[in-house]
Short mmCIF file of C-alpha atoms in Angstrom, two decimals:
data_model
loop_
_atom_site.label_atom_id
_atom_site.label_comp_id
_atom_site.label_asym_id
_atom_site.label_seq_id
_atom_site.Cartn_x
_atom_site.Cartn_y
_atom_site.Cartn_z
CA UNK A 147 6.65 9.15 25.57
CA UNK A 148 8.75 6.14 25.57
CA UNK A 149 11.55 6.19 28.15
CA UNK A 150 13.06 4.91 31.60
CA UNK A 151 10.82 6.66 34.72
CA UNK A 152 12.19 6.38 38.51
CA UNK A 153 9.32 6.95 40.76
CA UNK A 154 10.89 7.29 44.67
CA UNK A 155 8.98 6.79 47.80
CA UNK A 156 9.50 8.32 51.00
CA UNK A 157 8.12 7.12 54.07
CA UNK A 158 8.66 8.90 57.79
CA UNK A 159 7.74 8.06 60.95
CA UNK A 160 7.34 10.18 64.10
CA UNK A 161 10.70 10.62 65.26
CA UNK A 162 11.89 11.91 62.16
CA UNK A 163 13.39 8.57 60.79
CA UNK A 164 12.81 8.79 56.68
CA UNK A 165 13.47 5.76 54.49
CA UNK A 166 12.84 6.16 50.27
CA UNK A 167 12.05 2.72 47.60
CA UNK A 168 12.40 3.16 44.03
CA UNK A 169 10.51 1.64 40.99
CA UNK A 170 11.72 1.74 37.56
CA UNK A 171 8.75 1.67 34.96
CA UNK A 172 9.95 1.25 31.11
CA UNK A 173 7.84 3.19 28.72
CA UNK A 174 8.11 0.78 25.88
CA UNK A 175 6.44 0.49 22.32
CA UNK A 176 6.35 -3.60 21.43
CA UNK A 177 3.06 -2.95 19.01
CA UNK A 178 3.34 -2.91 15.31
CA UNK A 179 1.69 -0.89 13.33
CA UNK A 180 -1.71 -1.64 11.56
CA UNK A 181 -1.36 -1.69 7.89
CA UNK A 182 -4.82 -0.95 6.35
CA UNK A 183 -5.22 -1.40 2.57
CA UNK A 184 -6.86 0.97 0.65
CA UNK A 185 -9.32 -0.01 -2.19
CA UNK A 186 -10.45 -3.32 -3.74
CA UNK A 187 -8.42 -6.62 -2.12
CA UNK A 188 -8.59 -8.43 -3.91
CA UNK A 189 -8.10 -6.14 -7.29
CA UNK A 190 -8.91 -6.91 -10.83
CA UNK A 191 -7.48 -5.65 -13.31
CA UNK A 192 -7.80 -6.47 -17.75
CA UNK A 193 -5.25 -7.80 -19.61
CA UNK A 194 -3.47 -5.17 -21.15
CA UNK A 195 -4.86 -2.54 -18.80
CA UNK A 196 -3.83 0.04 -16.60
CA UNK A 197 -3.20 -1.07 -13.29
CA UNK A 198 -3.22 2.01 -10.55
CA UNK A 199 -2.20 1.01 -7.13
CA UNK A 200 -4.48 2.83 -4.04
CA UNK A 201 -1.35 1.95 -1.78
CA UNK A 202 -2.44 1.75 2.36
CA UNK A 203 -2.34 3.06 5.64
CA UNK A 204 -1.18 2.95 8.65
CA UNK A 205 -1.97 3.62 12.11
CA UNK A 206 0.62 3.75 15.45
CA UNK A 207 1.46 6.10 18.27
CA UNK A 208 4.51 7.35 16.44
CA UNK A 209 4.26 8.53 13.03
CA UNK A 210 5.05 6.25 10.51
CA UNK A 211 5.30 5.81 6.81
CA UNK A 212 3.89 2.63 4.43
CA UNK A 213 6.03 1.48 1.25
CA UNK A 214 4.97 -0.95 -0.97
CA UNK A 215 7.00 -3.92 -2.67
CA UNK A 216 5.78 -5.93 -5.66
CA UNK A 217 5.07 -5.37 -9.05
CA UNK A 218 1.38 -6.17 -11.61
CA UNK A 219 1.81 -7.04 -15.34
CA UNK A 220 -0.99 -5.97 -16.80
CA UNK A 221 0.46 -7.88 -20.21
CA UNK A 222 0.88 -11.41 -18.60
CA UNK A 223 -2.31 -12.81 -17.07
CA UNK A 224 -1.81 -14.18 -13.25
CA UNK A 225 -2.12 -13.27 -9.65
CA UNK A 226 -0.14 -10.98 -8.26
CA UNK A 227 0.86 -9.51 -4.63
CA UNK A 228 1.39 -5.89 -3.19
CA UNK A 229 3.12 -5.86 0.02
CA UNK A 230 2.81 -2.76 2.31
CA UNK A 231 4.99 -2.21 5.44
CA UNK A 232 5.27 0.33 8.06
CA UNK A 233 7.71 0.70 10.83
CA UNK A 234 7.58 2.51 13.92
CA UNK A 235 10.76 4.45 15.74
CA UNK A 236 11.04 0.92 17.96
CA UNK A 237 11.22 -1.02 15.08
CA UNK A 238 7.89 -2.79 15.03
CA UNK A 239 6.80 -3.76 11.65
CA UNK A 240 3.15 -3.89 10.57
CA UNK A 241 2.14 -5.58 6.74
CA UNK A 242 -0.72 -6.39 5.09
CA UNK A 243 -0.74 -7.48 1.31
CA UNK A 244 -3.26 -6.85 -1.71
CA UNK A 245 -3.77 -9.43 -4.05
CA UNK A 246 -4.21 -8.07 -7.63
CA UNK A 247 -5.36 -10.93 -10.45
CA UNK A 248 -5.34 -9.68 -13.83
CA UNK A 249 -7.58 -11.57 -16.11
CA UNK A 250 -8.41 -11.85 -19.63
CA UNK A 251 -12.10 -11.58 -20.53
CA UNK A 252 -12.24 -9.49 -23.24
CA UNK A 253 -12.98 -11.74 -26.89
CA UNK A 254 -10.40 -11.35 -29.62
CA UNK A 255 -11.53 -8.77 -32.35
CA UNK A 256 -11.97 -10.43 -35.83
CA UNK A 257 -11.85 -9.10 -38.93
CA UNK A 258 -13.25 -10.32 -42.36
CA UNK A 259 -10.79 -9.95 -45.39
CA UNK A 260 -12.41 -8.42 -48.28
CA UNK A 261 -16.31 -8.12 -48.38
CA UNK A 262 -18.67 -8.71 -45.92
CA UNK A 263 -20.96 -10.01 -48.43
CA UNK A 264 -19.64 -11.39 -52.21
CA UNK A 265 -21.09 -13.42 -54.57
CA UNK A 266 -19.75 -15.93 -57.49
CA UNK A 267 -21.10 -17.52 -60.14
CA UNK A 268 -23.16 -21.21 -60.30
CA UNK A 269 -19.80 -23.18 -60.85
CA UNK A 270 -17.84 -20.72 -61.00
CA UNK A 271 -14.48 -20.73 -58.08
CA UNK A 272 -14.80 -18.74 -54.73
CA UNK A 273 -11.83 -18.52 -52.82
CA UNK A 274 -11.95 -17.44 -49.43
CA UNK A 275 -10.02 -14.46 -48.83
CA UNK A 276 -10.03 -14.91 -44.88
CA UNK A 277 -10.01 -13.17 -41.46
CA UNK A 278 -7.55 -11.22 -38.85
CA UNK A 279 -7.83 -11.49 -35.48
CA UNK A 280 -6.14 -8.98 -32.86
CA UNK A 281 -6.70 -9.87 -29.05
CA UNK A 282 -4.13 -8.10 -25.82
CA UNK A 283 -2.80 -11.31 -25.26
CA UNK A 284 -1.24 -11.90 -28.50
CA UNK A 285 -1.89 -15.14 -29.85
CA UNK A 286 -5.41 -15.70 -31.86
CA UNK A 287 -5.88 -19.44 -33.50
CA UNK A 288 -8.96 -18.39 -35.94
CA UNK A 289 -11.48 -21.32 -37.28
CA UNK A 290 -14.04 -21.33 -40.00
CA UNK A 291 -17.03 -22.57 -39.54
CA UNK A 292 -20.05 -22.90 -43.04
CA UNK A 293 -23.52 -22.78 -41.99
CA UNK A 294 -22.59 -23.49 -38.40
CA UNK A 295 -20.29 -26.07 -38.61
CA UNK A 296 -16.77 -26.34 -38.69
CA UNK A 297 -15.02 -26.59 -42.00
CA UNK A 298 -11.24 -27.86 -42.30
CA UNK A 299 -11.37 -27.24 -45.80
CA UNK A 300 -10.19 -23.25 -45.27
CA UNK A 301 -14.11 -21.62 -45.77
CA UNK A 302 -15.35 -23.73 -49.50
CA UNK A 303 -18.10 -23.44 -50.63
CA UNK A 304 -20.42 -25.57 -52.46
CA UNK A 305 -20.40 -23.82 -55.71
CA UNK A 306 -22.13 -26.15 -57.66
CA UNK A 307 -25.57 -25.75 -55.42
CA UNK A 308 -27.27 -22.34 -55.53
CA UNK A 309 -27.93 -20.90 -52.29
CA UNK A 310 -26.71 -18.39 -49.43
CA UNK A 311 -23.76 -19.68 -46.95
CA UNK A 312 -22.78 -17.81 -43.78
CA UNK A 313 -19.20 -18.17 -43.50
CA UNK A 314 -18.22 -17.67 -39.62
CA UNK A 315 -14.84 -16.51 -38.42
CA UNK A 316 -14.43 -17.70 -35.02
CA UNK A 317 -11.18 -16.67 -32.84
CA UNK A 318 -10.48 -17.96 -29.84
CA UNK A 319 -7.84 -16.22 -27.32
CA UNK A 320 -5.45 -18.32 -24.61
CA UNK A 321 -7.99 -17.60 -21.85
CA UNK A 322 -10.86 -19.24 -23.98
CA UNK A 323 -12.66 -15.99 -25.14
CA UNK A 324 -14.07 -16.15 -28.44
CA UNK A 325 -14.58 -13.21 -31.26
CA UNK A 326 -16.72 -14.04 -34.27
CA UNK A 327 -17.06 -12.33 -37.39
CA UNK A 328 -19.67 -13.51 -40.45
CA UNK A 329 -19.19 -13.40 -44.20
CA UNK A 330 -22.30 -14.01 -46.80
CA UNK A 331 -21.48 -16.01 -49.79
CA UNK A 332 -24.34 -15.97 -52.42
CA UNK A 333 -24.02 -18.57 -54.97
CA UNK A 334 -26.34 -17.37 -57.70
CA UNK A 335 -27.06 -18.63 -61.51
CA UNK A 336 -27.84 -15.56 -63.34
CA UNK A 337 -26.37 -17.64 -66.99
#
């Protein structure tokens, strides 16, 4: 129990003759409290997740809460910090901090306009009608790639050569994850 104790001593020699000393000892509480955090440190957490804090503990001789400062976007990807703190009756303050990152690994979902497969005619015009790509973070650049390789020309086709070309839908998210989706184009000659 903190507090202020007098302890008195008495000495007395034969003749009667009595004389007393006094010590003062100070019951005092200088030691913070250990803050213990609870669950993963650090934490991880998907982009566009849930994000459910397991808060902390703490331990002292007097009974003591924890709170918790700090805030986790699970929309914005980045590393972020949970502070929890605990004070005792004397004041003494005891923290400890969770990192939480939350990360984007999760590949955008494409989505092929039209047909998976379609055919045209040997000479005849294909146009291609595209792809969608959804992804938590928002943004999606999409590329087209023919047979493998890249094509700037929007997805064309050789129409004029008969044959079957894979038509590859590639989106990429900010964090570098990439979705794919494939198209068949059969250029036939049944004139």
């Amino acid at each position: 129990t903190l507090g202020t104790y007098i302890i008195t001593y008495s000495a007395t020699d034969a003749a009667g003759n009595t004389s007393t000393a006094t010590r003062t000892v100070n019951v005092v509480d200088t030691t913070a409290p250990v803050v213990t955090v609870t669950g993963d440190n650090p934490a991880t957490v998907e982009l566009g997740g849930t994000y459910s804090d397991a808060g902390a503990t703490a331990t002292d001789l007097d009974t003591v809460t924890v709170t918790s400062a700090g805030t986790v976007d699970t929309n914005t990807v980045g590393t972020y910090t949970i502070t929890y703190t605990a004070t005792d009756a004397s004041g003494n303050v005891g923290t400890a901090t969770r990192t939480v990152n939350v990360v984007d690994t999760t590949a955008p979902v494409v989505t092929i306009i039209g047909a998976a497969t379609q055919t045209v005619e040997l000479g005849g015009t294909w146009l291609n009608p595209g792809a969608t790509a959804t992804d938590a973070s928002g943004s999606v650049s999409i590329a087209t790639k023919i047979d493998g390789v890249f094509d700037y020309n929007g997805g064309a086709v050789d129409t004029n050569t008969v044959g079957t070309y894979a038509i590859t839908y590639e989106g990429t998210d900010a964090s570098g994850n990439v979705g794919t989706a494939t198209r068949t184009v059969n250029v036939v000659d049944t004139t």
